[in-house]
Tab-separated table of C-alpha atoms and ligand atoms in Angstrom:
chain	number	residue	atom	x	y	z
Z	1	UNK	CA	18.383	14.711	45.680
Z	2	UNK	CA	19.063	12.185	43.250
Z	3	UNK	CA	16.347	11.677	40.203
Z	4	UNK	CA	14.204	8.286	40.574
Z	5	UNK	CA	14.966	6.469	37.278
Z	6	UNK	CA	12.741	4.185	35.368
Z	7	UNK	CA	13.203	1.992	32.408
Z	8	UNK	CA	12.856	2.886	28.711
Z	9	UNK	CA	13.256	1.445	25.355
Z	10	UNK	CA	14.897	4.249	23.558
Z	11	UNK	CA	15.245	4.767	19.760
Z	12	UNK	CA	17.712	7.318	17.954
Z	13	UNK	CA	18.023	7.590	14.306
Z	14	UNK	CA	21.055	9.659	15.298
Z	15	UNK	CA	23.631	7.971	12.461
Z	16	UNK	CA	26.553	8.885	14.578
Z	17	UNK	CA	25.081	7.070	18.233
Z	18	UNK	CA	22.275	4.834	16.524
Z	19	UNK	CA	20.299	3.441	19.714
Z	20	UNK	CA	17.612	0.892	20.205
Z	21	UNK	CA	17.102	-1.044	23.083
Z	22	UNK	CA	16.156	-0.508	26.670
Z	23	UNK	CA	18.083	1.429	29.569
Z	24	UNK	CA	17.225	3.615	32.038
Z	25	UNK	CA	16.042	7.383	32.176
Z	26	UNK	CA	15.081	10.100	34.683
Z	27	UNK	CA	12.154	11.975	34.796
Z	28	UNK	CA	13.750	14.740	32.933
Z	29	UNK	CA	14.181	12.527	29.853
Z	30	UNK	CA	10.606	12.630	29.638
Z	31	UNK	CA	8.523	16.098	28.359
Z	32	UNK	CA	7.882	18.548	31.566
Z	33	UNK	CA	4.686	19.268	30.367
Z	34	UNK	CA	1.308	17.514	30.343
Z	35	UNK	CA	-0.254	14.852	33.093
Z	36	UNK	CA	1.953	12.142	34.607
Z	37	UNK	CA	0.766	8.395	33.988
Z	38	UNK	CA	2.260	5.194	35.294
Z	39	UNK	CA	2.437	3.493	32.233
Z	40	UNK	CA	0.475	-0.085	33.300
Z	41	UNK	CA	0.486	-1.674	29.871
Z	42	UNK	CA	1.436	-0.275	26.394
Z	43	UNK	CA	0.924	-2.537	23.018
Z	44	UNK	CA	3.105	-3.020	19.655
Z	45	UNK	CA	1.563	-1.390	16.362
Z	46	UNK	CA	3.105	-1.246	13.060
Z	47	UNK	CA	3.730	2.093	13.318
Z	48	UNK	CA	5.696	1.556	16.387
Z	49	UNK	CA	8.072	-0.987	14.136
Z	50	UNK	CA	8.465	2.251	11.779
Z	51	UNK	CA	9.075	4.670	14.920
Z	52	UNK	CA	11.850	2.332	15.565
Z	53	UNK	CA	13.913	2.178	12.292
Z	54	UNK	CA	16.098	4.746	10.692
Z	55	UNK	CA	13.719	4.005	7.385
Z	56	UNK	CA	10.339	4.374	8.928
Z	57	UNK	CA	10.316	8.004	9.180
Z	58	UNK	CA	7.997	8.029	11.966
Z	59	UNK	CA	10.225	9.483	14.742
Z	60	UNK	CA	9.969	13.326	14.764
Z	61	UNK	CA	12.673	13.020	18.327
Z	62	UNK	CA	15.748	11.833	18.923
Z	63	UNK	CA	16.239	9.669	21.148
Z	64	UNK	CA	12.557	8.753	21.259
Z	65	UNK	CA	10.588	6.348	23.631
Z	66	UNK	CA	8.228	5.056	20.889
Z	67	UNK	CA	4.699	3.474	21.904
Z	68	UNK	CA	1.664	5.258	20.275
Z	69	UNK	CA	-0.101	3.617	22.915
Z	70	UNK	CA	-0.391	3.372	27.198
Z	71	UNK	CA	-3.039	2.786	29.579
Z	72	UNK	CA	-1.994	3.637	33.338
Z	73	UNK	CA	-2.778	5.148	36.257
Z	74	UNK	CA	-2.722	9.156	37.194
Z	75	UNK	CA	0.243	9.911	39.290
Z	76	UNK	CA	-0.467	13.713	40.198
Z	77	UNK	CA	-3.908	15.406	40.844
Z	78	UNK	CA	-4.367	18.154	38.828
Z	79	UNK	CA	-5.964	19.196	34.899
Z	80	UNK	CA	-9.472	17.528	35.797
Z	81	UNK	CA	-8.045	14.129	36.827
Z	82	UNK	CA	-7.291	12.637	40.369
Z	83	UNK	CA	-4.176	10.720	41.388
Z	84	UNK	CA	-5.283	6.737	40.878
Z	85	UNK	CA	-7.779	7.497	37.825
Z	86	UNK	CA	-7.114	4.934	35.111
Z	87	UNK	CA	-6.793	6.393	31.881
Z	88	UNK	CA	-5.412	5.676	28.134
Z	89	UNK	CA	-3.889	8.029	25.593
Z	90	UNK	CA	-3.007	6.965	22.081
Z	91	UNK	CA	-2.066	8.839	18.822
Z	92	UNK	CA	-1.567	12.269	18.119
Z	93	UNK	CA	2.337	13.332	18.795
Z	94	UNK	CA	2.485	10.010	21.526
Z	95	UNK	CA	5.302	7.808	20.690
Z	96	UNK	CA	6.297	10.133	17.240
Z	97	UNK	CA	6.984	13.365	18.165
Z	98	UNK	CA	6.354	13.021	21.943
Z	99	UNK	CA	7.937	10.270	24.368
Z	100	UNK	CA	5.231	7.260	24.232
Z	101	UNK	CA	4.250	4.118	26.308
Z	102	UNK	CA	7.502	2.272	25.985
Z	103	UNK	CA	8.650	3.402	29.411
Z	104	UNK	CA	7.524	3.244	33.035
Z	105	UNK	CA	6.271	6.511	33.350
Z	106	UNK	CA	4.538	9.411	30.686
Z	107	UNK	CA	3.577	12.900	30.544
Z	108	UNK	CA	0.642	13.668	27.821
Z	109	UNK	CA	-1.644	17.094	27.929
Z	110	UNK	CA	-5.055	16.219	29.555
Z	111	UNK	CA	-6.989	17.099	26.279
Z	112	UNK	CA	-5.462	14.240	24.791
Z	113	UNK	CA	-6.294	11.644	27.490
Z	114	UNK	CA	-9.738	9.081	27.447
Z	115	UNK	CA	-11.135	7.890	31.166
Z	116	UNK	CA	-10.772	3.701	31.160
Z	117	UNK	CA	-14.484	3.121	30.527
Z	118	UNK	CA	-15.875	0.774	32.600
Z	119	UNK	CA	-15.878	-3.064	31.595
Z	120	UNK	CA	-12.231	-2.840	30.519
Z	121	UNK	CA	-9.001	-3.326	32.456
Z	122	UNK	CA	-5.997	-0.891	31.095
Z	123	UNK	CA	-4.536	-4.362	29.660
Z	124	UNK	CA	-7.585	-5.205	28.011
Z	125	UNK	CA	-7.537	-1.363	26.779
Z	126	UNK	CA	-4.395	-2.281	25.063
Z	127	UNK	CA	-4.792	-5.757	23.719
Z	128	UNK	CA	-7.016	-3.800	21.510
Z	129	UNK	CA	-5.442	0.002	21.649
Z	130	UNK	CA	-5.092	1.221	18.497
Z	131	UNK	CA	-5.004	-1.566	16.317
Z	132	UNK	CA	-8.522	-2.403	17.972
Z	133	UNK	CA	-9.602	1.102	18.184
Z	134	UNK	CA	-8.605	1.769	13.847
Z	135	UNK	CA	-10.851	-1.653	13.599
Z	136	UNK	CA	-13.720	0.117	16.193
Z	137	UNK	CA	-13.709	3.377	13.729
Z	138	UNK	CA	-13.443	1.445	10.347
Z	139	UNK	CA	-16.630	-1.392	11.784
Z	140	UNK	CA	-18.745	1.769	13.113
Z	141	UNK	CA	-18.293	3.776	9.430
Z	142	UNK	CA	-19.553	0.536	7.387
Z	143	UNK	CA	-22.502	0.855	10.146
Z	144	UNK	CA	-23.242	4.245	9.271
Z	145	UNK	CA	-22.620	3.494	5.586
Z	146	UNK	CA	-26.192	1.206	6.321
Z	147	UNK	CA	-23.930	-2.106	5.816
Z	148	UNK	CA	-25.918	-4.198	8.213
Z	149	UNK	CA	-25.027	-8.330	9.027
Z	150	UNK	CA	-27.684	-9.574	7.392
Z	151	UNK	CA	-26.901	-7.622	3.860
Z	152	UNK	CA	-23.808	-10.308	3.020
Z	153	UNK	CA	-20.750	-11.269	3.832
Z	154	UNK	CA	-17.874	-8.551	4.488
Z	155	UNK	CA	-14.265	-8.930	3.944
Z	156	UNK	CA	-11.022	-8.435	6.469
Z	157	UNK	CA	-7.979	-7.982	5.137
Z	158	UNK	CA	-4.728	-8.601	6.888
Z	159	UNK	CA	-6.523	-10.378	9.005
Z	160	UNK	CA	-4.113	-12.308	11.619
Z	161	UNK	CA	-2.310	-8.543	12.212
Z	162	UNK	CA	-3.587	-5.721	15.381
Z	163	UNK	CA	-6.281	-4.045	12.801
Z	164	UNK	CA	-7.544	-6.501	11.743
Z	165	UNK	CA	-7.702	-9.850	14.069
Z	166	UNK	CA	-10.105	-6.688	16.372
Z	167	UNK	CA	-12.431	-6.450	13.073
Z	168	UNK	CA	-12.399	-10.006	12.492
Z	169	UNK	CA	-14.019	-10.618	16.132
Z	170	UNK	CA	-15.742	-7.227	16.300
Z	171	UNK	CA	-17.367	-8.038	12.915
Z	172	UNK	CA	-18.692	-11.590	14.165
Z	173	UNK	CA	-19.581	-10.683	17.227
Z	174	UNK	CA	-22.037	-8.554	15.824
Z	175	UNK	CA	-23.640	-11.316	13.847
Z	176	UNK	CA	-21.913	-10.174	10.592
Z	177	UNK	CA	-20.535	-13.429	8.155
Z	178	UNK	CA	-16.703	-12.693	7.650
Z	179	UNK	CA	-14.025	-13.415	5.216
Z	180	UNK	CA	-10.419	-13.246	6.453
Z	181	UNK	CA	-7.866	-12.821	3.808
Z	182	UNK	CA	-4.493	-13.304	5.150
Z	183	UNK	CA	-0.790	-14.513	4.216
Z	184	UNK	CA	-0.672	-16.699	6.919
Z	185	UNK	CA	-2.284	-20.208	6.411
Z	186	UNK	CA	-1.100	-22.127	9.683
Z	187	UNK	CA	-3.575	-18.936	11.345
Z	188	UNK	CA	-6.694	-20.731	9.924
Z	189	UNK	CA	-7.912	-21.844	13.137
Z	190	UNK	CA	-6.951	-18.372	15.182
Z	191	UNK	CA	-9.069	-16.767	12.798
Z	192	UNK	CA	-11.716	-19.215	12.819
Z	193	UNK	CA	-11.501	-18.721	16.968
Z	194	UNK	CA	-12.138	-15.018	16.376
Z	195	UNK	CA	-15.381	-15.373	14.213
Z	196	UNK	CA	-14.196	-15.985	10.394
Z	197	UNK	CA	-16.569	-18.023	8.566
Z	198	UNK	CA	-14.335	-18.489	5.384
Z	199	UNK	CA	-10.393	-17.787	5.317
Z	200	UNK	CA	-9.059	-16.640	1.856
Z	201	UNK	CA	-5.235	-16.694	1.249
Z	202	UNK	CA	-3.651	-13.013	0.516
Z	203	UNK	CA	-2.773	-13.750	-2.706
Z	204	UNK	CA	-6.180	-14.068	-4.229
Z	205	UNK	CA	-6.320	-10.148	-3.566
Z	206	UNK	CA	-3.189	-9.059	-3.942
Z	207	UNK	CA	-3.022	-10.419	-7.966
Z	208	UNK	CA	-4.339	-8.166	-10.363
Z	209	UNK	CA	-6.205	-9.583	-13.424
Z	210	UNK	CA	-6.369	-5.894	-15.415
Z	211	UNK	CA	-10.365	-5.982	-15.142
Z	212	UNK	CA	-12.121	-3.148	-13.753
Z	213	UNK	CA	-14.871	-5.290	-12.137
Z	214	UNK	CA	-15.100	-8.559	-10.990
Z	215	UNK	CA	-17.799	-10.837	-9.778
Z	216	UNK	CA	-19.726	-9.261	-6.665
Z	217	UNK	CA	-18.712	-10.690	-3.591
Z	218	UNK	CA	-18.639	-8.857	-0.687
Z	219	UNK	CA	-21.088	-6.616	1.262
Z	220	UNK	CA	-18.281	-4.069	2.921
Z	221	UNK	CA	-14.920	-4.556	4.228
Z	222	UNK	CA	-12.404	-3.490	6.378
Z	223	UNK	CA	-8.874	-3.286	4.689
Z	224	UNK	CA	-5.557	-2.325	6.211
Z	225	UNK	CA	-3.892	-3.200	3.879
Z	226	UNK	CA	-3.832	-1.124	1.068
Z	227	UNK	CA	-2.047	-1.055	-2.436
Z	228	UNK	CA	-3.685	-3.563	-4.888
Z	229	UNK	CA	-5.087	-5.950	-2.357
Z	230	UNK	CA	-7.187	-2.546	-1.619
Z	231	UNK	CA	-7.725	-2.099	-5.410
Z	232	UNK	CA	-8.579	-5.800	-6.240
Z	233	UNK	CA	-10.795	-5.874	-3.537
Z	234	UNK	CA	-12.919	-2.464	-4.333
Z	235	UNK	CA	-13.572	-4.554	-7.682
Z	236	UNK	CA	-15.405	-7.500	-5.682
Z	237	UNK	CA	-17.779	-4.895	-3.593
Z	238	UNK	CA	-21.626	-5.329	-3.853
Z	239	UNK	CA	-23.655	-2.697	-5.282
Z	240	UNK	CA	-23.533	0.344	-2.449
Z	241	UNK	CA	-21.415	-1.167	-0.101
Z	242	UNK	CA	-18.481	0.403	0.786
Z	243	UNK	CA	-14.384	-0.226	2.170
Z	244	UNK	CA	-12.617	1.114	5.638
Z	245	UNK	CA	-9.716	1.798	4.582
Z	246	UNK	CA	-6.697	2.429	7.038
Z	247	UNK	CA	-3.672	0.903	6.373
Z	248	UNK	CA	-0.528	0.234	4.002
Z	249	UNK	CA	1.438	-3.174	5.086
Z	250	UNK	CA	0.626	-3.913	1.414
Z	251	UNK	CA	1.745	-0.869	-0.130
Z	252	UNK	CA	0.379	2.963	0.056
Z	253	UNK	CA	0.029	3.586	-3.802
Z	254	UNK	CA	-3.832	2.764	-4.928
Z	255	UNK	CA	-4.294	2.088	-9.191
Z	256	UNK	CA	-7.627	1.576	-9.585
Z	257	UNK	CA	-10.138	2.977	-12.081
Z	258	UNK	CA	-13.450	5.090	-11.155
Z	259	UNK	CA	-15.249	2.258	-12.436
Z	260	UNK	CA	-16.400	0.649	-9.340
Z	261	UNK	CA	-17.221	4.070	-7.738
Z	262	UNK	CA	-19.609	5.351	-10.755
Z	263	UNK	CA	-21.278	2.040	-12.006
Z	264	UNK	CA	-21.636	0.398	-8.501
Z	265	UNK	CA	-22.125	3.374	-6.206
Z	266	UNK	CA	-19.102	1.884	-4.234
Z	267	UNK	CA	-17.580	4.042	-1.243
Z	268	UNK	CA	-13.983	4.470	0.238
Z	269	UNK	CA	-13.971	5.430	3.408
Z	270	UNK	CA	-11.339	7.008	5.230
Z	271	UNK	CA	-10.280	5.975	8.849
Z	272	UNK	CA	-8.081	8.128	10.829
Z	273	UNK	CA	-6.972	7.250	14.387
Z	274	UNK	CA	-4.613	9.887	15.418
Z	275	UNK	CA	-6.172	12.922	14.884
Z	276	UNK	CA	-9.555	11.788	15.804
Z	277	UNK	CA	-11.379	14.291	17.716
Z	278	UNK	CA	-11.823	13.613	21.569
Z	279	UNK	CA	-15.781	13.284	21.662
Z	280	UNK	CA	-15.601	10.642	18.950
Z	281	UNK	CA	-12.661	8.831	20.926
Z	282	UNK	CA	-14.943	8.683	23.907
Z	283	UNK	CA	-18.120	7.534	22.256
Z	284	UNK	CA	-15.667	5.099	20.524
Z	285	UNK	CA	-14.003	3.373	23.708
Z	286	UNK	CA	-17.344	3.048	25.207
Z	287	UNK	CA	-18.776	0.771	22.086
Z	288	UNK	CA	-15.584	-1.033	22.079
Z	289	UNK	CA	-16.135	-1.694	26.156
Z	290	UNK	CA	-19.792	-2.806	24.955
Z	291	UNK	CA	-21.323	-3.788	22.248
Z	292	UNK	CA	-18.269	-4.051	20.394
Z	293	UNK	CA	-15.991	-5.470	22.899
Z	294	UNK	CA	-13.976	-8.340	21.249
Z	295	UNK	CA	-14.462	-11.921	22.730
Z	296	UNK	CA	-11.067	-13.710	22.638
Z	297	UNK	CA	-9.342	-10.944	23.712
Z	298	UNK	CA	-6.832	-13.273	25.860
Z	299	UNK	CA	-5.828	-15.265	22.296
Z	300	UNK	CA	-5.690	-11.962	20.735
Z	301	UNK	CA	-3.155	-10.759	23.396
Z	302	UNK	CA	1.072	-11.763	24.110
Z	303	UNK	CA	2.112	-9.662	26.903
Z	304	UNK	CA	5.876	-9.010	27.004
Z	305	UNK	CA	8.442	-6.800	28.849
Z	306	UNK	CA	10.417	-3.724	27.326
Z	307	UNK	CA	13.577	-6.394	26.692
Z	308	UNK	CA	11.039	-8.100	24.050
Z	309	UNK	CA	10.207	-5.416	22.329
Z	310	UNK	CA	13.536	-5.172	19.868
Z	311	UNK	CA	12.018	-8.501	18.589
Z	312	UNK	CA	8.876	-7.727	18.116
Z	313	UNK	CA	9.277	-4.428	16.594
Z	314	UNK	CA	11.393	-6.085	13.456
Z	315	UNK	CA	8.643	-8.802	13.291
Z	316	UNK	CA	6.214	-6.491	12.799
Z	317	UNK	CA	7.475	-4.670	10.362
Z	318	UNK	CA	7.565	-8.098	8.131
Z	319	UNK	CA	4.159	-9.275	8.375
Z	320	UNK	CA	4.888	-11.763	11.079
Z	321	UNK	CA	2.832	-10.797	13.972
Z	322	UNK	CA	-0.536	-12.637	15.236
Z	323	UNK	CA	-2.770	-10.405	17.664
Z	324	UNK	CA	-1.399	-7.846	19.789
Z	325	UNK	CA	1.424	-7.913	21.834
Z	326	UNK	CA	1.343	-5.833	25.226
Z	327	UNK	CA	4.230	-4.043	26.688
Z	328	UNK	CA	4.309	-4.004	30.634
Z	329	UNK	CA	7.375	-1.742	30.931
Z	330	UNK	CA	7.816	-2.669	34.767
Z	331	UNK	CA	8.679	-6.309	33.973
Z	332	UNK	CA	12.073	-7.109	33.267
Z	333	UNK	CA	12.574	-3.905	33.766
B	1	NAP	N1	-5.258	4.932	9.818
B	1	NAP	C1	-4.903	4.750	11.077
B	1	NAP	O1	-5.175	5.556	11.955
B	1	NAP	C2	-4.196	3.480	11.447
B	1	NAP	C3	-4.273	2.977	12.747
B	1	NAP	C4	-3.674	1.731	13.022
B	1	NAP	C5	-2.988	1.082	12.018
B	1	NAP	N2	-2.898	1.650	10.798
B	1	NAP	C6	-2.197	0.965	9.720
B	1	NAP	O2	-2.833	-0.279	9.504
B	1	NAP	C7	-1.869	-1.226	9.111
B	1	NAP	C8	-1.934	-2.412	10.058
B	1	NAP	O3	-1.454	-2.023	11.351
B	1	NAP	P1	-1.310	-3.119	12.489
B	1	NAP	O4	-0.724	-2.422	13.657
B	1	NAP	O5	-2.577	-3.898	12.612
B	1	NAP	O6	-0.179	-4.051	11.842
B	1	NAP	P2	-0.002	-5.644	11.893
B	1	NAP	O7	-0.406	-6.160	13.225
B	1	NAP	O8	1.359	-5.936	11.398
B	1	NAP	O9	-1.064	-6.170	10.827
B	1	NAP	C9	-0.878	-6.018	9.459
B	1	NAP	C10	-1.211	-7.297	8.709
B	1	NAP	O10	-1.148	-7.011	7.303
B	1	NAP	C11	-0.798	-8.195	6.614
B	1	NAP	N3	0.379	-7.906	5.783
B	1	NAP	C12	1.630	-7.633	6.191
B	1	NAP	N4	2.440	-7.419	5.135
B	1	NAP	C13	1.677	-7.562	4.040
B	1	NAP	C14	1.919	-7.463	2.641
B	1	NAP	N5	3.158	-7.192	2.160
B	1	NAP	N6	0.884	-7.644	1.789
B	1	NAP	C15	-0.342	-7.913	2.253
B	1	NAP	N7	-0.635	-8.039	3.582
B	1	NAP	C16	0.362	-7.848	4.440
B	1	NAP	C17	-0.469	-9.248	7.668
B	1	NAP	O11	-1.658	-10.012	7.885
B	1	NAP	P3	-1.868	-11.481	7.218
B	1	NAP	O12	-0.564	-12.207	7.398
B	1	NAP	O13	-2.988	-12.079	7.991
B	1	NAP	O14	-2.193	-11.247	5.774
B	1	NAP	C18	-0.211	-8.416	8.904
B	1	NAP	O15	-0.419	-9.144	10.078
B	1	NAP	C19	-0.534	-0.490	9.091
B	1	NAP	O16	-0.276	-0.033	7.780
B	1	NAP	C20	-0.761	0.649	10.020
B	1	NAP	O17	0.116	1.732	9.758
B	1	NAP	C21	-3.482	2.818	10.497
């Protein structure tokens, strides 16, 4: 009986048969365990664009269908779920050391799969995936750090990117005033769509002046950035406020001093996506497909087929994505 075959964008770092681009693959290219998922839409992240390059050191499998994201549909009863549920499944091994979203179909263990909560369709799900859910985690730990809208303005950094364009509308949407710094001045009005109140060029953070302080500015922010805009801007938090951090487009080395920490009472908080456990995933998706559900999400999102994605992925990696693209790896299939 001959094997169905579906389209794939495949990556191998193998130096001898270097692949990247889309063909197609059986069912046995994929992993023969876990629950199979139609993959409706996946989305591009940065760490796909470093899943996809021989310097990213991402990819644990070669070849590899990257895509740390997918939202789909069930194909087989079985593990707890019925044929037709909609579902998503992002991080842990998906799209590093497992086959991902950048295909028609996926296999991924039932522990590691979230129900679609209602008031979100699976490409809503992953206009924000996990660029939106990083932003959901790093917007719900200022909350519990008692940063509340009315305390001051916060800061986004990287603003125009997946991470944070979600926190930038998340943010404002729940009546907090918000800076966007970003590298990108001709995305003023984007951002000012999304809910920024002020727009503040990268390189105003990303400078160092040598002082361990500066003036107070900012009442918590969400950085995914890292490197010195992260240090420069831990210098410009309020007294007790505190910093998501979750990213390193900026760099992943932090100088900074313990200044900030001991004579302003200044936290850094740690946001983790991949590895976060599956009752704080759930509780998560259902804020994001409520209260903190991101208006705009049809600006936020470019949807593209698999033959796109080469594109995209090398963008990314350079700073020169806007929103969130999503992957529907039937099209142009
Ligand atoms: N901890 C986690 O679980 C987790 C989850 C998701 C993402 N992340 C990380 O978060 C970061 C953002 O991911 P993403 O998918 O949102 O990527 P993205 O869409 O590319 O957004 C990153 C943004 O950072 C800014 N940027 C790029 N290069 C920069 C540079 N050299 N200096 C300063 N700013 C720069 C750009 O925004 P502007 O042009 O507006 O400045 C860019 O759009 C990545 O490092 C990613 O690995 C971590």
């Amino acid at each position: 009986m001959s094997m169905p075959m579906f389209p794939a964008f495949v990556f191998s770092n193998d130096p001898d048969r270097p692949e990247r681009g889309v063909r197609e693959i059986g069912m046995d290219s994929i992993a023969s365990d876990g629950v199979l998922i139609e993959v409706e839409w996946s989305s591009v992240n940065y760490k796909d664009g470093l899943a996809s390059t021989l310097s990213g050191k991402v990819a644990r499998l070669s070849p590899l269908v990257p895509g740390v994201d997918l939202a789909g549909r069930i194909v087989e009863s079985g593990d707890g779920f019925e044929a037709g549920d909609l579902v998503i499944a992002h991080g842990y091994d998906i799209g590093t050391s497992r086959h991902g979203g950048f295909a028609r179909f996926a296999r991924v263990p039932s522990e590691w799969i979230v129900r679609l909560p209602h008031g979100l369709t699976t490409r809503e799900a992953m206009v924000i995936g996990t660029g939106g859910f990083t932003a959901a985690l790093s917007v719900i730990a200022l909350q519990k750090w008692g940063i509340r809208p009315d305390d001051g303005p916060v800061l986004v950094t990287g603003a125009t990117g997946g991470v944070g364009s979600m926190a930038v509308s998340m943010l404002s949407g729940l009546g907090y005033d918000v800076t966007a710094s970003s590298g990108k001045p001709e995305a003023a009005d984007y951002l000012r769509g999304l809910g920024a109140s002020r727009i503040l060029d990268r390189s105003v953070l990303s400078d160092d002046d040598g002082r361990p302080l500066q003036s107070m500015e900012f009442n918590g922010a969400v950085d995914c950035v890292g490197g010195s805009t992260l240090a420069n801007l831990i210098k410009k938090l309020k007294y007790g406020s505190a910093v998501a951090a979750s990213g390193l487009t900026g760099g992943a080395g932090l100088s900074t001093t313990v200044i900030p920490f001991i004579l302003r009472g200044v936290a850094l908080l740690g946001i983790d996506s991949v590895q976060t456990p599956m009752d704080v995933r759930v509780e998560t998706w259902r804020r994001i497909a409520t209260d903190l559900k991101p208006a705009g999400l049809e600006d936020i999102g470019h949807s593209i087929g698999l033959q796109e994605l080469d594109g995209v992925l090398t963008s990314i990696l350079e700073g020169g994505v806007t929103g969130r693209y999503v992957v529907s790896p039937s099209a142009h299939g």
